[in-house]
Amino acid sequence: MDVTRTEVAEVAEAAEAGARRGLRGNAVRLGLMAVPVAFFAVFFAYPVAAITERGLHADGTWHLGRIVEVLAQPDIRHVLWFTTWQALASTGLTLLIALPGAYVFARFDFRGKQILRAVVTVPFVLPTVVVGTAFLALVGRGGLLDELWGVRLDTTVWAILLAHVFFNYAVVVRTVGGLWSQLDPRQEEAARMLGASRSAAWRTVTLPALAPAVAAAALMVFLFTFTSFGVVQILGGPTFSTLEVEIYRQTSEIFDLSTAAVLTMIQFVAVGAILAVHAWTVRRRETALRLVDASVTARRPRGAGQWALLAGVLGTVVVLLLLPLAVLVQRSLAAPGFGYYRALTREDGGTFLVPPIVAIGNSLSYAVAATAIAVAVGGLAAAALARRDAGRLVRGFDALLMLPLGVSAVTVGFGFLIALDEPPLNLRQSWILVPLAQALVGVPFVVRTMLPVLRAVDVRLREAAAVLGASPWRAWREVDLPLVRRALLVAAGFAFAVSLGEFGATVFIARPDSPTLPVAVARLLGRPGDLNYGQAMALSTILMVVCAVALLVLERLRTDRTGEF
């Protein structure tokens, strides 16, 4: 076949246009990544590296032998063992208790399901300090179990395990239940028609399809419990200590930065490995399944067995999730005439330089600022990751965005004090330091919420806007933004709730005259006396109500295409 010069020119012109679009796409992606990369480099990598360098580098020499010395200490080995053991136990117990709930939410349709879904998710967005305080009111000295039967669990590991189940129940229900609700039930029905029993059909058809989601949920629960701080700090006392708690003790009480640096490195390596495995399971879940509309798989329970299962799940929610919160509220109202709440308006001259009630305004203002930062940084990161021509480097950046969820917040907070105290980043006395630390934890939630929606936007819409002469910014504003506005609001809500409850870093950098709610609760619990205990319960109740209201708003905004967390 003869090829004319005109055809050759057209092919060359098309190739040149494609190359220009590719270069333009790379430039846009790099531009979108610039701000998130700079933000994480300055406010995450730099502080963590600074405290690690301070602990292991002295007199111009790296003392790497300190790693072996620290690991040889029996008490440190015990901390490592307990951290791993309790994380495995918490993960197994959470899966055992939450998987029936995942099935109920996925396959059953019943009155009040959406409200119950919001109730189940409330513990996940609650600050760990509130969770620890709630279980302290339930199983601690003078708690409900102590008053009724003389039973105390705050000196046992069971209090920590149950609190972790309380906190992570929603992770399993939403991650596994979200996929379960979209699995085609006709596949299992076909297996039963071929002679398989109900259990055999579930084991050979449904379970393999659910395995990636179960693995992803288990890894997330393990990550959250492996790095647990507030719950263990309140319920563990001097007996039990995780890596995060030990880093805090070595940093703030013993002032042994070298040991803290070694423990930080160990936690960093462990978290990196967990996130790598989690990323693999997520990719497998996204590519290996054929899903159907979730609205057609749920039906009303049938038969006594299914109604009993629904009743059992409802009973679990009431006892495990609602009872601790109800006891928390009851303890806050124990003083006549709202006495503990009225005491929050008075200065005591000891725990705080200001009345404890000031912590409410501080937390709200910090959370608003942190939300603005997290939405800006996370939105740009999600836009870069959503591009279909993203390469391995960009996917690696996706994994790095999750690191603040697992790396020691205590290390980040203390690193802020060490690294950000000299020009041009002399922020040690600035109020912005707290929102910056809170935003680090909020960014991963913004990315995870917005990314599925941005990836669902038809790329041809952007291309059509570009052909009509729209700049990348205008195309995003007029094409993407209207489609992702609801997801953006949901992401902002999650960032706000997470910022309200951040404790590990804030406990270091919040000024004495500007405490946040979690810091105020921890300080009140650290002082003896019924009045301090009651005020801690009152502040925890206020914080719980604010987070619950934020979550209920999120449930009204949530769409099926919006990320689960």
Coordinates of C-alpha atoms in Angstrom, one line a residue:
M1 CA 0.0 0.0 0.0
D2 CA 1.4 3.4 -1.0
V3 CA 1.6 6.0 1.7
T4 CA 1.4 9.6 0.6
R5 CA 3.3 12.4 2.1
T6 CA 0.1 13.9 3.5
E7 CA -0.6 10.7 5.4
V8 CA 2.9 10.6 6.8
A9 CA 2.6 14.3 7.8
E10 CA -0.7 13.6 9.6
V11 CA 0.8 10.6 11.5
A12 CA 3.8 12.7 12.5
E13 CA 1.6 15.6 13.5
A14 CA -0.6 13.2 15.6
A15 CA 2.5 11.8 17.3
E16 CA 3.8 15.2 18.0
A17 CA 0.5 16.3 19.5
G18 CA 0.4 13.1 21.6
A19 CA 3.9 13.9 22.9
R20 CA 2.9 17.4 23.7
R21 CA -0.1 16.2 25.7
G22 CA 2.1 13.7 27.5
L23 CA 4.6 16.4 28.4
R24 CA 1.8 18.7 29.5
G25 CA 0.2 15.9 31.5
N26 CA 3.6 15.2 33.3
A27 CA 4.0 18.9 34.0
V28 CA 0.5 19.2 35.4
R29 CA 1.0 16.1 37.6
L30 CA 4.4 17.4 38.9
G31 CA 2.8 20.7 39.6
L32 CA 0.0 19.1 41.6
M33 CA 2.6 17.0 43.6
A34 CA 4.8 20.0 44.3
V35 CA 2.9 21.3 47.3
P36 CA 2.2 18.0 49.0
V37 CA 5.8 16.9 48.5
A38 CA 7.1 20.1 50.0
F39 CA 4.6 19.9 52.9
F40 CA 5.5 16.4 53.9
A41 CA 9.2 17.1 53.4
V42 CA 9.2 20.1 55.7
F43 CA 6.6 19.1 58.3
F44 CA 7.1 15.3 58.4
A45 CA 10.4 14.0 57.1
Y46 CA 12.5 16.9 58.4
P47 CA 11.2 16.7 62.1
V48 CA 11.4 12.9 62.2
A49 CA 14.9 13.0 60.7
A50 CA 15.9 15.8 63.1
I51 CA 15.0 13.9 66.2
T52 CA 16.5 10.7 64.9
E53 CA 19.8 12.5 64.1
R54 CA 19.7 14.2 67.5
G55 CA 19.5 10.8 69.2
L56 CA 22.0 8.8 67.2
H57 CA 24.5 11.5 66.0
A58 CA 26.8 13.1 68.6
D59 CA 30.3 14.6 68.4
G60 CA 30.2 14.3 64.6
T61 CA 29.8 10.5 64.8
W62 CA 26.9 8.2 64.1
H63 CA 26.4 5.9 67.1
L64 CA 24.7 3.0 65.2
G65 CA 25.9 0.6 67.9
R66 CA 23.2 2.2 70.1
I67 CA 20.6 0.2 68.1
V68 CA 22.1 -3.1 69.3
E69 CA 22.4 -1.7 72.8
V70 CA 18.8 -0.7 72.9
L71 CA 17.5 -3.9 71.5
A72 CA 19.5 -5.9 74.0
Q73 CA 17.7 -4.3 77.0
P74 CA 15.1 -6.7 78.4
D75 CA 12.5 -4.0 79.1
I76 CA 12.7 -2.8 75.5
R77 CA 12.3 -6.4 74.2
H78 CA 9.3 -6.7 76.4
V79 CA 7.8 -3.6 75.0
L80 CA 8.4 -4.8 71.4
W81 CA 6.8 -8.2 72.3
F82 CA 3.8 -6.7 74.0
T83 CA 3.3 -4.2 71.2
T84 CA 3.2 -7.0 68.6
W85 CA 1.2 -9.4 70.8
Q86 CA -1.6 -7.0 71.7
A87 CA -1.9 -5.8 68.1
L88 CA -2.3 -9.3 66.9
A89 CA -4.8 -10.1 69.7
S90 CA -6.7 -6.9 69.1
T91 CA -6.9 -7.6 65.3
G92 CA -8.1 -11.2 65.8
L93 CA -10.7 -10.2 68.4
T94 CA -11.9 -7.3 66.2
L95 CA -12.4 -9.6 63.2
L96 CA -14.2 -12.2 65.3
I97 CA -16.6 -9.6 66.7
A98 CA -17.0 -7.3 63.6
L99 CA -17.4 -9.8 60.7
P100 CA -21.0 -10.7 61.6
G101 CA -21.7 -7.0 61.7
A102 CA -20.2 -6.6 58.2
Y103 CA -22.5 -9.4 56.9
V104 CA -25.6 -7.8 58.5
F105 CA -24.8 -4.4 57.1
A106 CA -24.0 -5.9 53.7
R107 CA -26.9 -8.3 53.2
F108 CA -29.8 -7.1 55.4
D109 CA -32.1 -4.3 54.9
F110 CA -33.9 -3.1 58.1
R111 CA -35.4 0.0 59.6
G112 CA -32.8 2.4 61.1
K113 CA -29.9 0.9 59.1
Q114 CA -28.4 4.3 58.2
I115 CA -28.6 5.6 61.7
L116 CA -27.0 2.4 63.0
R117 CA -24.3 2.7 60.4
A118 CA -23.5 6.2 61.7
V119 CA -23.6 5.0 65.3
V120 CA -21.1 2.2 64.5
T121 CA -18.7 4.7 62.9
V122 CA -18.8 7.2 65.8
P123 CA -16.1 5.3 67.8
F124 CA -13.7 5.4 64.9
V125 CA -13.6 9.2 64.7
L126 CA -13.5 9.6 68.5
P127 CA -10.2 10.7 69.9
T128 CA -8.3 7.9 71.5
V129 CA -8.3 9.9 74.8
V130 CA -12.1 9.8 74.8
V131 CA -12.1 6.1 74.1
G132 CA -9.7 5.4 77.0
T133 CA -11.7 7.7 79.3
A134 CA -15.0 5.9 78.4
F135 CA -13.5 2.5 79.2
L136 CA -12.0 3.8 82.3
A137 CA -15.5 4.9 83.4
L138 CA -16.8 1.4 82.5
V139 CA -14.1 -1.0 83.8
G140 CA -11.8 1.2 86.0
R141 CA -11.7 2.0 89.7
G142 CA -15.2 3.2 90.6
G143 CA -16.5 2.4 87.2
L144 CA -19.8 0.7 86.4
L145 CA -18.4 -2.9 86.6
D146 CA -16.7 -2.0 89.9
E147 CA -19.9 -0.6 91.4
L148 CA -22.1 -3.5 90.3
W149 CA -19.9 -6.5 90.7
G150 CA -16.6 -5.3 92.2
V151 CA -14.8 -6.2 88.9
R152 CA -12.0 -4.0 87.6
L153 CA -10.3 -4.6 84.2
D154 CA -8.2 -1.4 84.0
T155 CA -5.2 -3.4 85.5
T156 CA -5.5 -6.1 82.9
V157 CA -4.8 -6.3 79.2
W158 CA -8.5 -7.0 78.5
A159 CA -9.4 -3.3 78.9
I160 CA -6.9 -2.4 76.2
L161 CA -8.1 -5.2 73.8
L162 CA -11.8 -4.3 74.3
A163 CA -11.1 -0.6 73.8
H164 CA -9.2 -1.5 70.5
V165 CA -12.2 -3.5 69.3
F166 CA -14.5 -0.6 70.2
F167 CA -12.3 1.8 68.2
N168 CA -11.8 -0.4 65.1
Y169 CA -15.1 -2.2 64.8
A170 CA -16.1 0.3 62.0
V171 CA -12.9 -0.4 60.1
V172 CA -14.0 -4.0 59.5
V173 CA -17.7 -3.3 59.0
R174 CA -17.0 -0.6 56.4
T175 CA -14.1 -2.2 54.6
V176 CA -15.4 -5.8 54.5
G177 CA -19.1 -4.9 54.5
G178 CA -18.7 -2.4 51.7
L179 CA -17.3 -5.1 49.4
W180 CA -19.6 -7.8 50.7
S181 CA -22.6 -5.7 49.7
Q182 CA -21.4 -5.6 46.1
L183 CA -20.6 -9.3 45.6
D184 CA -23.2 -10.9 43.4
P185 CA -25.1 -13.4 45.6
R186 CA -26.1 -15.4 42.5
Q187 CA -22.5 -16.9 42.4
E188 CA -23.0 -18.5 45.8
E189 CA -26.6 -19.6 44.9
A190 CA -25.2 -21.3 41.7
A191 CA -22.7 -23.3 43.9
R192 CA -25.6 -24.5 46.1
M193 CA -27.6 -25.5 43.0
L194 CA -24.7 -27.7 42.0
G195 CA -24.9 -29.5 45.3
A196 CA -22.7 -27.5 47.7
S197 CA -23.8 -27.0 51.2
R198 CA -24.4 -23.5 52.5
S199 CA -21.1 -23.5 54.4
A200 CA -19.2 -25.1 51.5
A201 CA -20.6 -22.5 49.1
W202 CA -19.6 -19.7 51.4
R203 CA -16.1 -21.1 51.9
T204 CA -15.4 -21.8 48.3
V205 CA -17.1 -18.8 46.6
T206 CA -17.6 -15.9 48.9
L207 CA -14.6 -16.2 51.3
P208 CA -12.0 -16.1 48.5
A209 CA -13.7 -13.0 47.0
L210 CA -13.7 -11.4 50.5
A211 CA -10.2 -12.4 51.4
P212 CA -8.5 -9.2 50.0
A213 CA -10.9 -7.0 51.9
V214 CA -10.5 -9.0 55.1
A215 CA -6.8 -8.8 54.7
A216 CA -6.9 -5.0 54.1
A217 CA -9.1 -4.5 57.2
A218 CA -6.9 -6.7 59.3
L219 CA -3.8 -4.8 58.3
M220 CA -5.4 -1.4 59.0
V221 CA -6.6 -2.6 62.5
F222 CA -3.1 -4.0 63.1
L223 CA -1.6 -0.7 62.1
F224 CA -3.8 1.3 64.4
T225 CA -3.3 -1.0 67.4
F226 CA 0.4 -1.4 66.8
T227 CA 0.8 2.4 67.1
S228 CA -1.8 2.8 69.8
F229 CA -1.0 5.6 72.3
G230 CA -3.9 7.3 74.0
V231 CA -5.8 4.1 74.8
V232 CA -2.7 2.4 76.3
Q233 CA -1.5 5.5 78.0
I234 CA -4.8 5.8 79.9
L235 CA -5.7 2.1 80.4
G236 CA -2.3 0.5 80.5
G237 CA -0.9 2.5 83.4
P238 CA 2.7 1.6 84.4
T239 CA 2.1 -2.1 83.6
F240 CA 1.6 -2.1 79.9
S241 CA 3.5 -0.1 77.3
T242 CA 3.5 -0.1 73.5
L243 CA 6.2 1.3 71.3
E244 CA 4.4 4.6 71.0
V245 CA 3.9 4.9 74.8
E246 CA 7.6 4.0 75.4
I247 CA 8.8 6.6 72.9
Y248 CA 6.7 9.2 74.8
R249 CA 8.2 8.0 78.1
Q250 CA 11.8 8.0 76.8
T251 CA 11.3 11.5 75.3
S252 CA 9.3 13.4 77.9
E253 CA 10.2 11.7 81.2
I254 CA 13.6 10.1 80.9
F255 CA 14.9 12.5 78.1
D256 CA 16.8 9.6 76.4
L257 CA 16.6 10.7 72.8
S258 CA 18.9 7.9 71.6
T259 CA 16.5 5.2 72.8
A260 CA 13.5 7.1 71.5
A261 CA 15.3 7.4 68.1
V262 CA 16.0 3.7 67.9
L263 CA 12.3 2.9 68.8
T264 CA 11.2 5.4 66.2
M265 CA 13.2 3.7 63.5
I266 CA 11.9 0.3 64.5
Q267 CA 8.3 1.5 64.3
F268 CA 9.0 3.3 61.0
V269 CA 10.3 0.0 59.4
A270 CA 7.3 -2.0 60.7
V271 CA 4.8 0.6 59.6
G272 CA 6.4 0.8 56.1
A273 CA 6.1 -3.0 55.7
I274 CA 2.5 -3.0 56.9
L275 CA 1.6 -0.2 54.4
A276 CA 3.3 -2.0 51.6
V277 CA 1.3 -5.2 52.2
H278 CA -1.9 -3.1 52.6
A279 CA -1.3 -1.4 49.2
W280 CA -0.9 -4.8 47.6
T281 CA -4.2 -6.1 49.1
V282 CA -6.0 -3.0 48.0
R283 CA -4.8 -3.3 44.4
R284 CA -5.8 -6.9 44.4
R285 CA -9.3 -6.1 45.7
E286 CA -9.8 -3.4 43.1
T287 CA -8.8 -5.5 40.1
A288 CA -9.9 -9.1 40.8
L289 CA -13.6 -8.8 41.4
R290 CA -16.8 -8.2 39.4
L291 CA -19.2 -6.1 41.5
V292 CA -22.9 -5.3 41.4
D293 CA -25.0 -2.5 42.7
A294 CA -25.1 -2.7 46.5
S295 CA -28.8 -1.7 46.5
V296 CA -29.9 -5.0 44.9
T297 CA -28.1 -7.3 47.3
A298 CA -29.7 -6.3 50.6
R299 CA -33.0 -7.7 51.8
R300 CA -35.0 -8.1 54.9
P301 CA -33.9 -10.9 57.2
R302 CA -35.7 -14.2 56.7
G303 CA -36.2 -17.0 59.2
A304 CA -35.3 -17.2 62.9
G305 CA -31.6 -17.6 62.3
Q306 CA -31.2 -14.4 60.4
W307 CA -33.3 -12.4 62.9
A308 CA -31.2 -13.9 65.7
L309 CA -28.0 -12.8 63.9
L310 CA -29.4 -9.3 63.5
A311 CA -30.4 -9.2 67.2
G312 CA -26.9 -10.5 68.1
V313 CA -25.2 -7.7 66.1
L314 CA -27.5 -5.1 67.6
G315 CA -26.7 -6.4 71.1
T316 CA -23.0 -6.2 70.4
V317 CA -23.4 -2.6 69.2
V318 CA -25.3 -1.7 72.4
V319 CA -23.0 -3.5 74.8
L320 CA -19.6 -2.9 73.2
L321 CA -20.1 0.5 71.5
L322 CA -22.9 2.4 73.2
L323 CA -22.5 1.3 76.8
P324 CA -19.0 2.8 77.3
L325 CA -20.2 6.1 75.8
A326 CA -23.4 6.1 77.9
V327 CA -21.3 5.5 81.1
L328 CA -19.1 8.3 80.1
V329 CA -22.0 10.7 79.8
Q330 CA -23.5 9.4 83.1
R331 CA -20.2 10.0 84.9
S332 CA -20.0 13.6 83.6
L333 CA -23.5 14.2 85.1
A334 CA -22.8 12.7 88.5
A335 CA -22.3 16.0 90.2
P336 CA -25.6 17.8 91.0
G337 CA -26.6 20.7 88.9
F338 CA -24.1 20.0 86.1
G339 CA -21.4 20.6 88.7
Y340 CA -18.5 19.2 86.6
Y341 CA -19.6 21.2 83.6
R342 CA -19.8 24.4 85.6
A343 CA -16.4 23.7 87.1
L344 CA -14.9 23.8 83.6
T345 CA -15.4 27.6 83.6
R346 CA -13.3 28.2 86.7
E347 CA -9.5 28.5 86.9
D348 CA -7.8 26.2 89.4
G349 CA -4.3 27.6 89.2
G350 CA -2.8 24.2 88.9
T351 CA -3.6 22.0 85.9
F352 CA -4.3 25.0 83.5
L353 CA -3.3 28.6 83.2
V354 CA -6.8 29.2 81.8
P355 CA -10.3 27.7 82.6
P356 CA -10.6 24.3 81.0
I357 CA -13.6 25.4 79.0
V358 CA -11.2 27.5 76.8
A359 CA -9.9 24.2 75.4
I360 CA -13.2 23.8 73.4
G361 CA -12.6 27.0 71.5
N362 CA -9.0 26.2 71.0
S363 CA -9.7 22.8 69.6
L364 CA -12.4 24.1 67.2
S365 CA -10.2 26.9 65.9
Y366 CA -7.2 24.6 65.5
A367 CA -9.3 22.0 63.8
V368 CA -10.7 24.5 61.3
A369 CA -7.2 25.6 60.4
A370 CA -5.9 22.0 60.2
T371 CA -8.9 21.1 57.9
A372 CA -8.1 23.9 55.5
I373 CA -4.5 22.8 55.3
A374 CA -5.4 19.1 55.0
V375 CA -8.0 19.7 52.2
A376 CA -5.6 21.9 50.2
V377 CA -2.6 19.5 50.5
G378 CA -4.7 16.3 50.3
G379 CA -6.8 17.6 47.4
L380 CA -3.7 18.3 45.3
A381 CA -2.2 15.0 46.1
A382 CA -5.5 13.1 45.2
A383 CA -5.7 15.1 41.9
A384 CA -2.1 14.0 41.0
L385 CA -2.8 10.3 42.0
A386 CA -6.1 10.2 40.1
R387 CA -4.4 10.7 36.7
R388 CA -4.5 7.5 34.8
D389 CA -1.0 8.0 33.4
A390 CA 0.5 7.9 37.0
G391 CA 3.7 5.9 37.1
R392 CA 5.4 3.9 39.8
L393 CA 6.9 7.0 41.4
V394 CA 3.5 8.5 41.9
R395 CA 2.2 5.2 43.3
G396 CA 5.1 5.3 45.8
F397 CA 4.0 8.8 46.7
D398 CA 0.6 7.4 47.5
A399 CA 2.1 5.0 50.0
L400 CA 4.1 7.8 51.6
L401 CA 1.0 9.8 52.2
M402 CA -0.2 7.1 54.6
L403 CA 2.9 7.1 56.8
P404 CA 1.7 9.8 59.3
L405 CA -1.0 7.4 60.3
G406 CA 1.6 4.9 61.5
V407 CA 4.7 6.8 62.4
S408 CA 5.0 7.9 66.0
A409 CA 3.0 11.1 66.4
V410 CA 5.0 11.6 69.6
T411 CA 8.2 11.7 67.5
V412 CA 6.6 14.2 65.1
G413 CA 5.5 16.5 67.9
F414 CA 8.8 16.5 69.7
G415 CA 10.5 16.8 66.3
F416 CA 8.6 20.0 65.7
L417 CA 10.1 21.4 68.8
I418 CA 13.6 20.5 67.8
A419 CA 13.5 21.2 64.1
L420 CA 11.2 24.2 63.8
D421 CA 12.9 26.6 66.2
E422 CA 15.3 28.4 64.0
P423 CA 14.8 30.9 61.1
P424 CA 13.3 30.7 58.5
L425 CA 11.1 28.1 60.2
N426 CA 11.0 29.5 63.7
L427 CA 7.5 28.3 64.5
R428 CA 8.0 27.0 68.1
Q429 CA 6.0 29.8 69.6
S430 CA 3.5 30.1 66.8
W431 CA -0.1 28.9 67.1
I432 CA 0.1 27.4 63.6
L433 CA 2.3 24.6 64.8
V434 CA -0.7 22.7 66.2
P435 CA -2.8 22.8 63.0
L436 CA 0.2 21.7 61.0
A437 CA 0.7 18.6 63.2
Q438 CA -3.1 17.9 63.0
A439 CA -3.1 18.3 59.2
L440 CA -0.5 15.6 58.8
V441 CA -3.0 13.1 60.2
G442 CA -5.9 14.6 58.2
V443 CA -4.2 14.5 54.8
P444 CA -4.4 10.7 54.4
F445 CA -8.1 10.7 55.1
V446 CA -8.7 13.5 52.5
V447 CA -6.7 11.5 49.9
R448 CA -8.5 8.2 50.6
T449 CA -11.9 9.9 50.5
M450 CA -11.4 11.9 47.3
L451 CA -9.3 9.6 45.2
P452 CA -12.0 7.0 44.3
V453 CA -14.3 9.9 43.1
L454 CA -11.6 11.6 41.1
R455 CA -10.7 8.4 39.4
A456 CA -14.3 7.9 38.4
V457 CA -14.4 11.2 36.6
D458 CA -14.5 10.5 32.8
V459 CA -11.2 11.7 31.4
R460 CA -12.8 12.6 28.2
L461 CA -14.6 15.5 29.9
R462 CA -11.3 17.0 30.8
E463 CA -9.9 16.4 27.3
A464 CA -13.0 18.1 25.8
A465 CA -12.5 21.1 28.0
A466 CA -8.8 21.3 27.0
V467 CA -9.7 21.1 23.3
L468 CA -12.1 24.0 23.8
G469 CA -9.1 26.0 25.2
A470 CA -9.6 25.7 29.0
S471 CA -6.5 25.8 31.1
P472 CA -5.9 22.8 33.5
W473 CA -7.0 25.0 36.4
R474 CA -10.2 26.0 34.6
A475 CA -10.9 22.5 33.5
W476 CA -10.6 21.3 37.1
R477 CA -12.8 24.1 38.4
E478 CA -15.6 23.5 35.8
V479 CA -15.4 19.7 35.3
D480 CA -13.9 18.0 38.3
L481 CA -15.1 20.3 41.1
P482 CA -18.8 20.0 40.5
L483 CA -18.5 16.2 40.4
V484 CA -16.4 15.9 43.5
R485 CA -17.8 18.7 45.6
R486 CA -19.7 16.3 47.9
A487 CA -16.6 14.1 48.4
L488 CA -14.7 17.2 49.2
L489 CA -17.1 18.1 51.9
V490 CA -16.9 14.5 53.3
A491 CA -13.1 14.7 53.3
A492 CA -13.2 18.0 55.1
G493 CA -15.5 16.5 57.7
F494 CA -13.2 13.6 58.3
A495 CA -10.2 15.9 58.5
F496 CA -12.0 18.1 61.0
A497 CA -13.0 15.1 63.3
V498 CA -9.5 13.6 63.1
S499 CA -7.9 17.0 63.9
L500 CA -10.1 17.5 66.9
G501 CA -8.9 14.2 68.4
E502 CA -5.1 14.4 67.6
F503 CA -3.2 13.8 70.8
G504 CA 0.2 12.3 70.3
A505 CA 1.9 15.3 68.7
T506 CA -0.3 18.0 70.2
V507 CA 0.6 17.0 73.8
F508 CA 4.1 18.3 73.1
I509 CA 3.4 21.5 71.1
A510 CA 0.1 22.8 72.6
R511 CA 1.0 25.8 74.8
P512 CA 0.0 25.8 78.5
D513 CA -2.4 28.7 77.9
S514 CA -3.9 27.1 74.8
P515 CA -4.7 23.5 75.5
T516 CA -6.8 21.3 73.2
L517 CA -9.6 19.1 74.4
P518 CA -7.6 15.8 74.3
V519 CA -4.6 17.4 76.1
A520 CA -7.0 18.9 78.7
V521 CA -8.6 15.5 79.3
A522 CA -5.3 13.8 79.7
R523 CA -4.0 16.4 82.2
L524 CA -7.2 16.2 84.2
L525 CA -7.0 12.4 84.4
G526 CA -3.4 12.7 85.5
R527 CA -4.4 14.6 88.7
P528 CA -6.1 12.9 91.7
G529 CA -9.5 14.0 93.0
D530 CA -13.1 13.5 92.0
L531 CA -13.4 17.0 90.6
N532 CA -10.6 16.5 88.1
Y533 CA -12.0 13.1 87.1
G534 CA -15.5 14.5 86.7
Q535 CA -14.2 17.4 84.6
A536 CA -12.3 15.0 82.4
M537 CA -15.5 13.1 81.8
A538 CA -17.4 16.3 81.0
L539 CA -14.7 17.5 78.5
S540 CA -14.7 14.0 76.9
T541 CA -18.5 14.1 76.6
I542 CA -18.3 17.4 74.9
L543 CA -15.6 16.2 72.5
M544 CA -17.6 13.0 71.8
V545 CA -20.7 15.1 70.9
V546 CA -18.8 17.4 68.6
C547 CA -17.3 14.4 66.7
A548 CA -20.6 12.6 66.6
V549 CA -22.4 15.6 65.1
A550 CA -19.6 15.9 62.5
L551 CA -20.1 12.2 61.6
L552 CA -23.8 12.5 61.3
V553 CA -23.3 15.4 58.8
L554 CA -20.9 13.2 56.9
E555 CA -23.4 10.4 56.7
R556 CA -25.9 12.7 55.0
L557 CA -23.3 13.8 52.5
R558 CA -21.7 10.4 51.8
T559 CA -22.3 8.8 48.4
D560 CA -21.6 5.3 47.2
R561 CA -18.6 6.5 45.3
T562 CA -17.1 8.3 48.3
G563 CA -14.3 6.5 50.0
E564 CA -15.1 4.6 53.2
F565 CA -12.5 6.5 55.3

